[in-house]
Amino acid sequence: MPIRIPDTLPAAETLKREGVAVMRETDAVRQDIRPLQIGLLNLMPNKIRTETQLARLIGASPLQVELTLVRVGGHQPKNTSADHLISFYRTWEEIRDRKFDGLIVTGAPIEQMPFKEVTYWHELSRIFDWTRTNVHSPFYICWGAMAAAWHFHGLPKYQLDRKAFGVFRQRNLAPASPYLSGFSDDFLIPVSRWTEVRREDIEARPALDLLVDCEKTGPCLLQDGARRSLYMFNHVEYDSFSLKEEYERDIAQGLPIAVPHNYFPGDDPARSPLNRWRSHAHLLFGNWINQTYQSTPYDLSAIGGLAPT
């Protein structure tokens, strides 16, 4: 089944060209089934790029998914037009009375700031607390994952001496996990961050399980099984050229940045990068949507509470 998004969302044409099944809102309302309600709290500056990346993965599911784009109300993005925000996004205050089968919270380029110094931290904390009663299965990504893990579990983040940047081999520590169904024993995922969480801190928190790890860049994917929550500290959703554009942006700004590890063929930035993580990105999001579909109540009003032990 296709993903249901607004007819005029810029991502729609991109996804159609790539062969992703997209259903027009006008067609979806005629189908007598309940689509999964997935919210996307987009904290990234380039919202169109990020919403396209995530819609691409969600839209590969065989289920009908209705995607709702959400933003924090107390922050005005500088890289997305007001028209786009008005047309396609709702503030959290506008949707807080709704319930969702899943909610994705993205990263944000503020990871070196202390959490409480982020201008919208108070609102984000309220959103995190709201997920306990209004979201069946949250999926937190990169800075969003670090922020949620600190908010809920007090999991600290640590500053790195240099940016973890490139495509790194990850280890599958939980092959029996339904979220890792079909995963290889090891696989590649893009990494782009100045901070990290540490294994010993995760092991000290029994509510958290480490599912995927990397020798060079540390923990990658955690779960809080009781809350059906996933914490992805890397960028499995990135498209082929995301790291290239970050690298060129930092070079243009005169920032100290190394060539992304294991990304350009022969480590030559003049050559076009190869995407070697796409299949596992689709697997992870497909598995998450499948698990959400199997466990969420048909009656949206019943969402909220712990998973059965």
PDB file of N, CA, C and O in Angstrom, residues 173-245:
ATOM      1  N   LEU A 173      23.782  -6.788  17.041  1.00  0.00           N
ATOM      2  CA  LEU A 173      23.909  -7.455  18.337  1.00  0.00           C
ATOM      3  C   LEU A 173      22.660  -8.236  18.724  1.00  0.00           C
ATOM      4  O   LEU A 173      22.693  -8.976  19.709  1.00  0.00           O
ATOM      5  N   ALA A 174      21.573  -8.055  17.994  1.00  0.00           N
ATOM      6  CA  ALA A 174      20.301  -8.686  18.378  1.00  0.00           C
ATOM      7  C   ALA A 174      19.584  -9.235  17.147  1.00  0.00           C
ATOM      8  O   ALA A 174      18.537  -8.726  16.748  1.00  0.00           O
ATOM      9  N   PRO A 175      20.128 -10.276  16.520  1.00  0.00           N
ATOM     10  CA  PRO A 175      19.523 -10.801  15.284  1.00  0.00           C
ATOM     11  C   PRO A 175      18.079 -11.241  15.455  1.00  0.00           C
ATOM     12  O   PRO A 175      17.324 -11.274  14.479  1.00  0.00           O
ATOM     13  N   ALA A 176      17.692 -11.595  16.695  1.00  0.00           N
ATOM     14  CA  ALA A 176      16.323 -12.048  16.931  1.00  0.00           C
ATOM     15  C   ALA A 176      15.341 -10.898  17.112  1.00  0.00           C
ATOM     16  O   ALA A 176      14.122 -11.133  17.174  1.00  0.00           O
ATOM     17  N   SER A 177      15.833  -9.673  17.192  1.00  0.00           N
ATOM     18  CA  SER A 177      14.935  -8.541  17.356  1.00  0.00           C
ATOM     19  C   SER A 177      14.059  -8.381  16.112  1.00  0.00           C
ATOM     20  O   SER A 177      14.565  -8.407  14.988  1.00  0.00           O
ATOM     21  N   PRO A 178      12.766  -8.190  16.284  1.00  0.00           N
ATOM     22  CA  PRO A 178      11.905  -7.991  15.105  1.00  0.00           C
ATOM     23  C   PRO A 178      12.268  -6.721  14.341  1.00  0.00           C
ATOM     24  O   PRO A 178      11.987  -6.626  13.140  1.00  0.00           O
ATOM     25  N   TYR A 179      12.911  -5.764  15.009  1.00  0.00           N
ATOM     26  CA  TYR A 179      13.310  -4.542  14.303  1.00  0.00           C
ATOM     27  C   TYR A 179      14.493  -4.791  13.368  1.00  0.00           C
ATOM     28  O   TYR A 179      14.743  -4.008  12.454  1.00  0.00           O
ATOM     29  N   LEU A 180      15.217  -5.900  13.595  1.00  0.00           N
ATOM     30  CA  LEU A 180      16.385  -6.209  12.771  1.00  0.00           C
ATOM     31  C   LEU A 180      16.147  -7.436  11.897  1.00  0.00           C
ATOM     32  O   LEU A 180      17.099  -8.043  11.399  1.00  0.00           O
ATOM     33  N   SER A 181      14.910  -7.787  11.702  1.00  0.00           N
ATOM     34  CA  SER A 181      14.578  -8.923  10.839  1.00  0.00           C
ATOM     35  C   SER A 181      15.129  -8.697   9.433  1.00  0.00           C
ATOM     36  O   SER A 181      14.917  -7.654   8.820  1.00  0.00           O
ATOM     37  N   GLY A 182      15.879  -9.674   8.939  1.00  0.00           N
ATOM     38  CA  GLY A 182      16.458  -9.577   7.604  1.00  0.00           C
ATOM     39  C   GLY A 182      17.786  -8.863   7.541  1.00  0.00           C
ATOM     40  O   GLY A 182      18.395  -8.777   6.467  1.00  0.00           O
ATOM     41  N   PHE A 183      18.276  -8.349   8.671  1.00  0.00           N
ATOM     42  CA  PHE A 183      19.543  -7.622   8.686  1.00  0.00           C
ATOM     43  C   PHE A 183      20.732  -8.566   8.580  1.00  0.00           C
ATOM     44  O   PHE A 183      20.707  -9.689   9.098  1.00  0.00           O
ATOM     45  N   SER A 184      21.779  -8.091   7.939  1.00  0.00           N
ATOM     46  CA  SER A 184      23.046  -8.820   7.906  1.00  0.00           C
ATOM     47  C   SER A 184      23.704  -8.776   9.285  1.00  0.00           C
ATOM     48  O   SER A 184      23.312  -7.996  10.161  1.00  0.00           O
ATOM     49  N   ASP A 185      24.731  -9.615   9.465  1.00  0.00           N
ATOM     50  CA  ASP A 185      25.472  -9.594  10.727  1.00  0.00           C
ATOM     51  C   ASP A 185      26.212  -8.281  10.904  1.00  0.00           C
ATOM     52  O   ASP A 185      26.400  -7.809  12.025  1.00  0.00           O
ATOM     53  N   ASP A 186      26.684  -7.709   9.806  1.00  0.00           N
ATOM     54  CA  ASP A 186      27.217  -6.350   9.853  1.00  0.00           C
ATOM     55  C   ASP A 186      26.773  -5.616   8.594  1.00  0.00           C
ATOM     56  O   ASP A 186      26.414  -6.227   7.590  1.00  0.00           O
ATOM     57  N   PHE A 187      26.760  -4.306   8.672  1.00  0.00           N
ATOM     58  CA  PHE A 187      26.207  -3.497   7.578  1.00  0.00           C
ATOM     59  C   PHE A 187      26.698  -2.073   7.755  1.00  0.00           C
ATOM     60  O   PHE A 187      27.288  -1.704   8.791  1.00  0.00           O
ATOM     61  N   LEU A 188      26.458  -1.234   6.755  1.00  0.00           N
ATOM     62  CA  LEU A 188      26.971   0.132   6.738  1.00  0.00           C
ATOM     63  C   LEU A 188      25.838   1.140   6.977  1.00  0.00           C
ATOM     64  O   LEU A 188      24.722   0.955   6.488  1.00  0.00           O
ATOM     65  N   ILE A 189      26.172   2.190   7.742  1.00  0.00           N
ATOM     66  CA  ILE A 189      25.220   3.272   8.009  1.00  0.00           C
ATOM     67  C   ILE A 189      25.996   4.585   8.037  1.00  0.00           C
ATOM     68  O   ILE A 189      27.084   4.656   8.615  1.00  0.00           O
ATOM     69  N   PRO A 190      25.440   5.657   7.460  1.00  0.00           N
ATOM     70  CA  PRO A 190      26.086   6.969   7.551  1.00  0.00           C
ATOM     71  C   PRO A 190      26.066   7.513   8.983  1.00  0.00           C
ATOM     72  O   PRO A 190      25.089   7.345   9.715  1.00  0.00           O
ATOM     73  N   VAL A 191      27.157   8.177   9.341  1.00  0.00           N
ATOM     74  CA  VAL A 191      27.302   8.803  10.652  1.00  0.00           C
ATOM     75  C   VAL A 191      27.740  10.247  10.435  1.00  0.00           C
ATOM     76  O   VAL A 191      28.619  10.519   9.616  1.00  0.00           O
ATOM     77  N   SER A 192      27.120  11.167  11.172  1.00  0.00           N
ATOM     78  CA  SER A 192      27.498  12.575  11.067  1.00  0.00           C
ATOM     79  C   SER A 192      27.129  13.261  12.378  1.00  0.00           C
ATOM     80  O   SER A 192      26.008  13.741  12.548  1.00  0.00           O
ATOM     81  N   ARG A 193      28.069  13.296  13.326  1.00  0.00           N
ATOM     82  CA  ARG A 193      27.787  13.907  14.627  1.00  0.00           C
ATOM     83  C   ARG A 193      29.079  14.246  15.365  1.00  0.00           C
ATOM     84  O   ARG A 193      30.117  13.634  15.147  1.00  0.00           O
ATOM     85  N   TRP A 194      28.933  15.226  16.271  1.00  0.00           N
ATOM     86  CA  TRP A 194      30.043  15.680  17.110  1.00  0.00           C
ATOM     87  C   TRP A 194      29.964  15.126  18.528  1.00  0.00           C
ATOM     88  O   TRP A 194      30.800  15.453  19.371  1.00  0.00           O
ATOM     89  N   THR A 195      28.955  14.328  18.807  1.00  0.00           N
ATOM     90  CA  THR A 195      28.771  13.786  20.155  1.00  0.00           C
ATOM     91  C   THR A 195      28.485  12.294  20.076  1.00  0.00           C
ATOM     92  O   THR A 195      28.209  11.751  19.002  1.00  0.00           O
ATOM     93  N   GLU A 196      28.529  11.652  21.231  1.00  0.00           N
ATOM     94  CA  GLU A 196      28.271  10.220  21.288  1.00  0.00           C
ATOM     95  C   GLU A 196      27.625   9.860  22.619  1.00  0.00           C
ATOM     96  O   GLU A 196      27.679  10.633  23.587  1.00  0.00           O
ATOM     97  N   VAL A 197      26.994   8.690  22.643  1.00  0.00           N
ATOM     98  CA  VAL A 197      26.620   8.055  23.905  1.00  0.00           C
ATOM     99  C   VAL A 197      27.527   6.839  24.068  1.00  0.00           C
ATOM    100  O   VAL A 197      28.135   6.375  23.105  1.00  0.00           O
ATOM    101  N   ARG A 198      27.613   6.316  25.295  1.00  0.00           N
ATOM    102  CA  ARG A 198      28.591   5.261  25.573  1.00  0.00           C
ATOM    103  C   ARG A 198      27.927   3.995  26.082  1.00  0.00           C
ATOM    104  O   ARG A 198      26.919   4.022  26.778  1.00  0.00           O
ATOM    105  N   ARG A 199      28.558   2.873  25.732  1.00  0.00           N
ATOM    106  CA  ARG A 199      28.014   1.555  26.047  1.00  0.00           C
ATOM    107  C   ARG A 199      27.818   1.367  27.541  1.00  0.00           C
ATOM    108  O   ARG A 199      26.804   0.820  27.987  1.00  0.00           O
ATOM    109  N   GLU A 200      28.798   1.793  28.347  1.00  0.00           N
ATOM    110  CA  GLU A 200      28.706   1.559  29.786  1.00  0.00           C
ATOM    111  C   GLU A 200      27.519   2.292  30.407  1.00  0.00           C
ATOM    112  O   GLU A 200      26.907   1.803  31.374  1.00  0.00           O
ATOM    113  N   ASP A 201      27.170   3.435  29.857  1.00  0.00           N
ATOM    114  CA  ASP A 201      26.005   4.161  30.365  1.00  0.00           C
ATOM    115  C   ASP A 201      24.710   3.454  29.976  1.00  0.00           C
ATOM    116  O   ASP A 201      23.738   3.447  30.746  1.00  0.00           O
ATOM    117  N   ILE A 202      24.692   2.859  28.795  1.00  0.00           N
ATOM    118  CA  ILE A 202      23.511   2.110  28.362  1.00  0.00           C
ATOM    119  C   ILE A 202      23.343   0.860  29.219  1.00  0.00           C
ATOM    120  O   ILE A 202      22.241   0.531  29.669  1.00  0.00           O
ATOM    121  N   GLU A 203      24.451   0.173  29.465  1.00  0.00           N
ATOM    122  CA  GLU A 203      24.392  -1.056  30.256  1.00  0.00           C
ATOM    123  C   GLU A 203      23.928  -0.791  31.681  1.00  0.00           C
ATOM    124  O   GLU A 203      23.375  -1.685  32.342  1.00  0.00           O
ATOM    125  N   ALA A 204      24.135   0.420  32.174  1.00  0.00           N
ATOM    126  CA  ALA A 204      23.701   0.783  33.528  1.00  0.00           C
ATOM    127  C   ALA A 204      22.215   1.120  33.592  1.00  0.00           C
ATOM    128  O   ALA A 204      21.700   1.426  34.673  1.00  0.00           O
ATOM    129  N   ARG A 205      21.525   1.083  32.454  1.00  0.00           N
ATOM    130  CA  ARG A 205      20.098   1.403  32.392  1.00  0.00           C
ATOM    131  C   ARG A 205      19.335   0.200  31.857  1.00  0.00           C
ATOM    132  O   ARG A 205      19.230   0.006  30.644  1.00  0.00           O
ATOM    133  N   PRO A 206      18.762  -0.620  32.760  1.00  0.00           N
ATOM    134  CA  PRO A 206      18.117  -1.872  32.350  1.00  0.00           C
ATOM    135  C   PRO A 206      16.962  -1.693  31.376  1.00  0.00           C
ATOM    136  O   PRO A 206      16.621  -2.632  30.643  1.00  0.00           O
ATOM    137  N   ALA A 207      16.361  -0.508  31.331  1.00  0.00           N
ATOM    138  CA  ALA A 207      15.228  -0.294  30.417  1.00  0.00           C
ATOM    139  C   ALA A 207      15.668  -0.234  28.963  1.00  0.00           C
ATOM    140  O   ALA A 207      14.845  -0.387  28.058  1.00  0.00           O
ATOM    141  N   LEU A 208      16.978  -0.023  28.730  1.00  0.00           N
ATOM    142  CA  LEU A 208      17.491   0.143  27.373  1.00  0.00           C
ATOM    143  C   LEU A 208      18.240  -1.096  26.912  1.00  0.00           C
ATOM    144  O   LEU A 208      19.016  -1.682  27.677  1.00  0.00           O
ATOM    145  N   ASP A 209      18.028  -1.481  25.668  1.00  0.00           N
ATOM    146  CA  ASP A 209      18.751  -2.597  25.052  1.00  0.00           C
ATOM    147  C   ASP A 209      19.522  -2.075  23.854  1.00  0.00           C
ATOM    148  O   ASP A 209      18.961  -1.380  22.994  1.00  0.00           O
ATOM    149  N   LEU A 210      20.810  -2.416  23.786  1.00  0.00           N
ATOM    150  CA  LEU A 210      21.643  -2.030  22.652  1.00  0.00           C
ATOM    151  C   LEU A 210      21.467  -3.061  21.544  1.00  0.00           C
ATOM    152  O   LEU A 210      21.809  -4.230  21.706  1.00  0.00           O
ATOM    153  N   LEU A 211      20.944  -2.629  20.405  1.00  0.00           N
ATOM    154  CA  LEU A 211      20.673  -3.527  19.288  1.00  0.00           C
ATOM    155  C   LEU A 211      21.769  -3.510  18.233  1.00  0.00           C
ATOM    156  O   LEU A 211      22.073  -4.537  17.631  1.00  0.00           O
ATOM    157  N   VAL A 212      22.341  -2.327  17.979  1.00  0.00           N
ATOM    158  CA  VAL A 212      23.355  -2.171  16.942  1.00  0.00           C
ATOM    159  C   VAL A 212      24.480  -1.307  17.488  1.00  0.00           C
ATOM    160  O   VAL A 212      24.234  -0.278  18.140  1.00  0.00           O
ATOM    161  N   ASP A 213      25.725  -1.729  17.199  1.00  0.00           N
ATOM    162  CA  ASP A 213      26.893  -1.062  17.761  1.00  0.00           C
ATOM    163  C   ASP A 213      27.977  -0.963  16.691  1.00  0.00           C
ATOM    164  O   ASP A 213      27.959  -1.692  15.696  1.00  0.00           O
ATOM    165  N   CYS A 214      28.929  -0.062  16.903  1.00  0.00           N
ATOM    166  CA  CYS A 214      30.043   0.115  15.979  1.00  0.00           C
ATOM    167  C   CYS A 214      31.325   0.269  16.786  1.00  0.00           C
ATOM    168  O   CYS A 214      31.362   1.030  17.755  1.00  0.00           O
ATOM    169  N   GLU A 215      32.375  -0.436  16.383  1.00  0.00           N
ATOM    170  CA  GLU A 215      33.646  -0.339  17.094  1.00  0.00           C
ATOM    171  C   GLU A 215      34.217   1.072  17.041  1.00  0.00           C
ATOM    172  O   GLU A 215      34.836   1.545  17.998  1.00  0.00           O
ATOM    173  N   LYS A 216      34.025   1.764  15.932  1.00  0.00           N
ATOM    174  CA  LYS A 216      34.653   3.072  15.749  1.00  0.00           C
ATOM    175  C   LYS A 216      33.798   4.232  16.245  1.00  0.00           C
ATOM    176  O   LYS A 216      34.335   5.244  16.703  1.00  0.00           O
ATOM    177  N   THR A 217      32.484   4.123  16.121  1.00  0.00           N
ATOM    178  CA  THR A 217      31.622   5.262  16.468  1.00  0.00           C
ATOM    179  C   THR A 217      30.641   4.970  17.593  1.00  0.00           C
ATOM    180  O   THR A 217      29.814   5.814  17.914  1.00  0.00           O
ATOM    181  N   GLY A 218      30.721   3.790  18.199  1.00  0.00           N
ATOM    182  CA  GLY A 218      29.916   3.511  19.375  1.00  0.00           C
ATOM    183  C   GLY A 218      28.486   3.092  19.087  1.00  0.00           C
ATOM    184  O   GLY A 218      28.140   2.696  17.967  1.00  0.00           O
ATOM    185  N   PRO A 219      27.612   3.178  20.106  1.00  0.00           N
ATOM    186  CA  PRO A 219      26.225   2.722  19.960  1.00  0.00           C
ATOM    187  C   PRO A 219      25.509   3.396  18.802  1.00  0.00           C
ATOM    188  O   PRO A 219      25.651   4.593  18.566  1.00  0.00           O
ATOM    189  N   CYS A 220      24.706   2.595  18.120  1.00  0.00           N
ATOM    190  CA  CYS A 220      23.975   3.072  16.941  1.00  0.00           C
ATOM    191  C   CYS A 220      22.466   3.028  17.168  1.00  0.00           C
ATOM    192  O   CYS A 220      21.771   4.006  16.893  1.00  0.00           O
ATOM    193  N   LEU A 221      21.955   1.896  17.660  1.00  0.00           N
ATOM    194  CA  LEU A 221      20.503   1.732  17.788  1.00  0.00           C
ATOM    195  C   LEU A 221      20.173   1.105  19.136  1.00  0.00           C
ATOM    196  O   LEU A 221      20.725   0.065  19.498  1.00  0.00           O
ATOM    197  N   LEU A 222      19.264   1.751  19.871  1.00  0.00           N
ATOM    198  CA  LEU A 222      18.764   1.237  21.147  1.00  0.00           C
ATOM    199  C   LEU A 222      17.259   1.042  21.046  1.00  0.00           C
ATOM    200  O   LEU A 222      16.591   1.647  20.220  1.00  0.00           O
ATOM    201  N   GLN A 223      16.744   0.230  21.968  1.00  0.00           N
ATOM    202  CA  GLN A 223      15.301   0.169  22.125  1.00  0.00           C
ATOM    203  C   GLN A 223      14.932   0.244  23.601  1.00  0.00           C
ATOM    204  O   GLN A 223      15.694  -0.197  24.467  1.00  0.00           O
ATOM    205  N   ASP A 224      13.799   0.843  23.862  1.00  0.00           N
ATOM    206  CA  ASP A 224      13.132   0.768  25.158  1.00  0.00           C
ATOM    207  C   ASP A 224      11.910  -0.087  24.906  1.00  0.00           C
ATOM    208  O   ASP A 224      10.887   0.394  24.415  1.00  0.00           O
ATOM    209  N   GLY A 225      12.036  -1.382  25.207  1.00  0.00           N
ATOM    210  CA  GLY A 225      10.993  -2.325  24.842  1.00  0.00           C
ATOM    211  C   GLY A 225       9.650  -2.027  25.481  1.00  0.00           C
ATOM    212  O   GLY A 225       8.606  -2.188  24.851  1.00  0.00           O
ATOM    213  N   ALA A 226       9.654  -1.591  26.740  1.00  0.00           N
ATOM    214  CA  ALA A 226       8.396  -1.336  27.434  1.00  0.00           C
ATOM    215  C   ALA A 226       7.621  -0.200  26.792  1.00  0.00           C
ATOM    216  O   ALA A 226       6.389  -0.165  26.853  1.00  0.00           O
ATOM    217  N   ARG A 227       8.356   0.737  26.184  1.00  0.00           N
ATOM    218  CA  ARG A 227       7.706   1.895  25.558  1.00  0.00           C
ATOM    219  C   ARG A 227       7.674   1.800  24.035  1.00  0.00           C
ATOM    220  O   ARG A 227       7.286   2.764  23.369  1.00  0.00           O
ATOM    221  N   ARG A 228       8.109   0.672  23.491  1.00  0.00           N
ATOM    222  CA  ARG A 228       8.150   0.476  22.036  1.00  0.00           C
ATOM    223  C   ARG A 228       8.884   1.628  21.341  1.00  0.00           C
ATOM    224  O   ARG A 228       8.492   2.082  20.258  1.00  0.00           O
ATOM    225  N   SER A 229       9.977   2.088  21.949  1.00  0.00           N
ATOM    226  CA  SER A 229      10.714   3.250  21.445  1.00  0.00           C
ATOM    227  C   SER A 229      12.045   2.815  20.855  1.00  0.00           C
ATOM    228  O   SER A 229      12.751   1.977  21.438  1.00  0.00           O
ATOM    229  N   LEU A 230      12.404   3.408  19.709  1.00  0.00           N
ATOM    230  CA  LEU A 230      13.699   3.179  19.077  1.00  0.00           C
ATOM    231  C   LEU A 230      14.514   4.466  19.127  1.00  0.00           C
ATOM    232  O   LEU A 230      13.972   5.562  18.915  1.00  0.00           O
ATOM    233  N   TYR A 231      15.807   4.320  19.364  1.00  0.00           N
ATOM    234  CA  TYR A 231      16.746   5.443  19.399  1.00  0.00           C
ATOM    235  C   TYR A 231      17.870   5.150  18.405  1.00  0.00           C
ATOM    236  O   TYR A 231      18.710   4.282  18.637  1.00  0.00           O
ATOM    237  N   MET A 232      17.859   5.855  17.279  1.00  0.00           N
ATOM    238  CA  MET A 232      18.874   5.692  16.238  1.00  0.00           C
ATOM    239  C   MET A 232      19.801   6.904  16.276  1.00  0.00           C
ATOM    240  O   MET A 232      19.382   8.021  15.989  1.00  0.00           O
ATOM    241  N   PHE A 233      21.075   6.698  16.623  1.00  0.00           N
ATOM    242  CA  PHE A 233      21.995   7.822  16.800  1.00  0.00           C
ATOM    243  C   PHE A 233      22.701   8.232  15.510  1.00  0.00           C
ATOM    244  O   PHE A 233      23.434   9.219  15.507  1.00  0.00           O
ATOM    245  N   ASN A 234      22.469   7.487  14.436  1.00  0.00           N
ATOM    246  CA  ASN A 234      23.100   7.803  13.160  1.00  0.00           C
ATOM    247  C   ASN A 234      22.033   8.133  12.118  1.00  0.00           C
ATOM    248  O   ASN A 234      20.861   8.264  12.441  1.00  0.00           O
ATOM    249  N   HIS A 235      22.451   8.273  10.868  1.00  0.00           N
ATOM    250  CA  HIS A 235      21.548   8.787   9.838  1.00  0.00           C
ATOM    251  C   HIS A 235      21.251   7.732   8.782  1.00  0.00           C
ATOM    252  O   HIS A 235      21.602   7.891   7.608  1.00  0.00           O
ATOM    253  N   VAL A 236      20.558   6.687   9.183  1.00  0.00           N
ATOM    254  CA  VAL A 236      20.196   5.640   8.238  1.00  0.00           C
ATOM    255  C   VAL A 236      19.280   6.185   7.140  1.00  0.00           C
ATOM    256  O   VAL A 236      19.203   5.626   6.040  1.00  0.00           O
ATOM    257  N   GLU A 237      18.603   7.307   7.403  1.00  0.00           N
ATOM    258  CA  GLU A 237      17.655   7.870   6.420  1.00  0.00           C
ATOM    259  C   GLU A 237      18.330   8.694   5.332  1.00  0.00           C
ATOM    260  O   GLU A 237      17.686   9.069   4.342  1.00  0.00           O
ATOM    261  N   TYR A 238      19.637   8.990   5.469  1.00  0.00           N
ATOM    262  CA  TYR A 238      20.316   9.859   4.500  1.00  0.00           C
ATOM    263  C   TYR A 238      20.224   9.295   3.088  1.00  0.00           C
ATOM    264  O   TYR A 238      20.290   8.076   2.877  1.00  0.00           O
ATOM    265  N   ASP A 239      20.118  10.201   2.108  1.00  0.00           N
ATOM    266  CA  ASP A 239      20.200   9.765   0.727  1.00  0.00           C
ATOM    267  C   ASP A 239      21.661   9.746   0.284  1.00  0.00           C
ATOM    268  O   ASP A 239      22.576  10.015   1.070  1.00  0.00           O
ATOM    269  N   SER A 240      21.890   9.445  -0.979  1.00  0.00           N
ATOM    270  CA  SER A 240      23.251   9.205  -1.457  1.00  0.00           C
ATOM    271  C   SER A 240      24.176  10.404  -1.301  1.00  0.00           C
ATOM    272  O   SER A 240      25.391  10.238  -1.109  1.00  0.00           O
ATOM    273  N   PHE A 241      23.637  11.623  -1.382  1.00  0.00           N
ATOM    274  CA  PHE A 241      24.488  12.800  -1.456  1.00  0.00           C
ATOM    275  C   PHE A 241      24.461  13.671  -0.196  1.00  0.00           C
ATOM    276  O   PHE A 241      25.044  14.754  -0.181  1.00  0.00           O
ATOM    277  N   SER A 242      23.815  13.191   0.866  1.00  0.00           N
ATOM    278  CA  SER A 242      23.720  14.004   2.087  1.00  0.00           C
ATOM    279  C   SER A 242      25.096  14.298   2.680  1.00  0.00           C
ATOM    280  O   SER A 242      25.405  15.447   3.026  1.00  0.00           O
ATOM    281  N   LEU A 243      25.942  13.272   2.810  1.00  0.00           N
ATOM    282  CA  LEU A 243      27.273  13.488   3.381  1.00  0.00           C
ATOM    283  C   LEU A 243      28.131  14.360   2.469  1.00  0.00           C
ATOM    284  O   LEU A 243      28.913  15.194   2.947  1.00  0.00           O
ATOM    285  N   LYS A 244      28.003  14.195   1.171  1.00  0.00           N
ATOM    286  CA  LYS A 244      28.752  15.018   0.220  1.00  0.00           C
ATOM    287  C   LYS A 244      28.406  16.493   0.399  1.00  0.00           C
ATOM    288  O   LYS A 244      29.297  17.360   0.437  1.00  0.00           O
ATOM    289  N   GLU A 245      27.121  16.782   0.528  1.00  0.00           N
ATOM    290  CA  GLU A 245      26.703  18.170   0.688  1.00  0.00           C
ATOM    291  C   GLU A 245      27.158  18.742   2.025  1.00  0.00           C
ATOM    292  O   GLU A 245      27.542  19.913   2.113  1.00  0.00           O
TER     293      GLU A 245
END
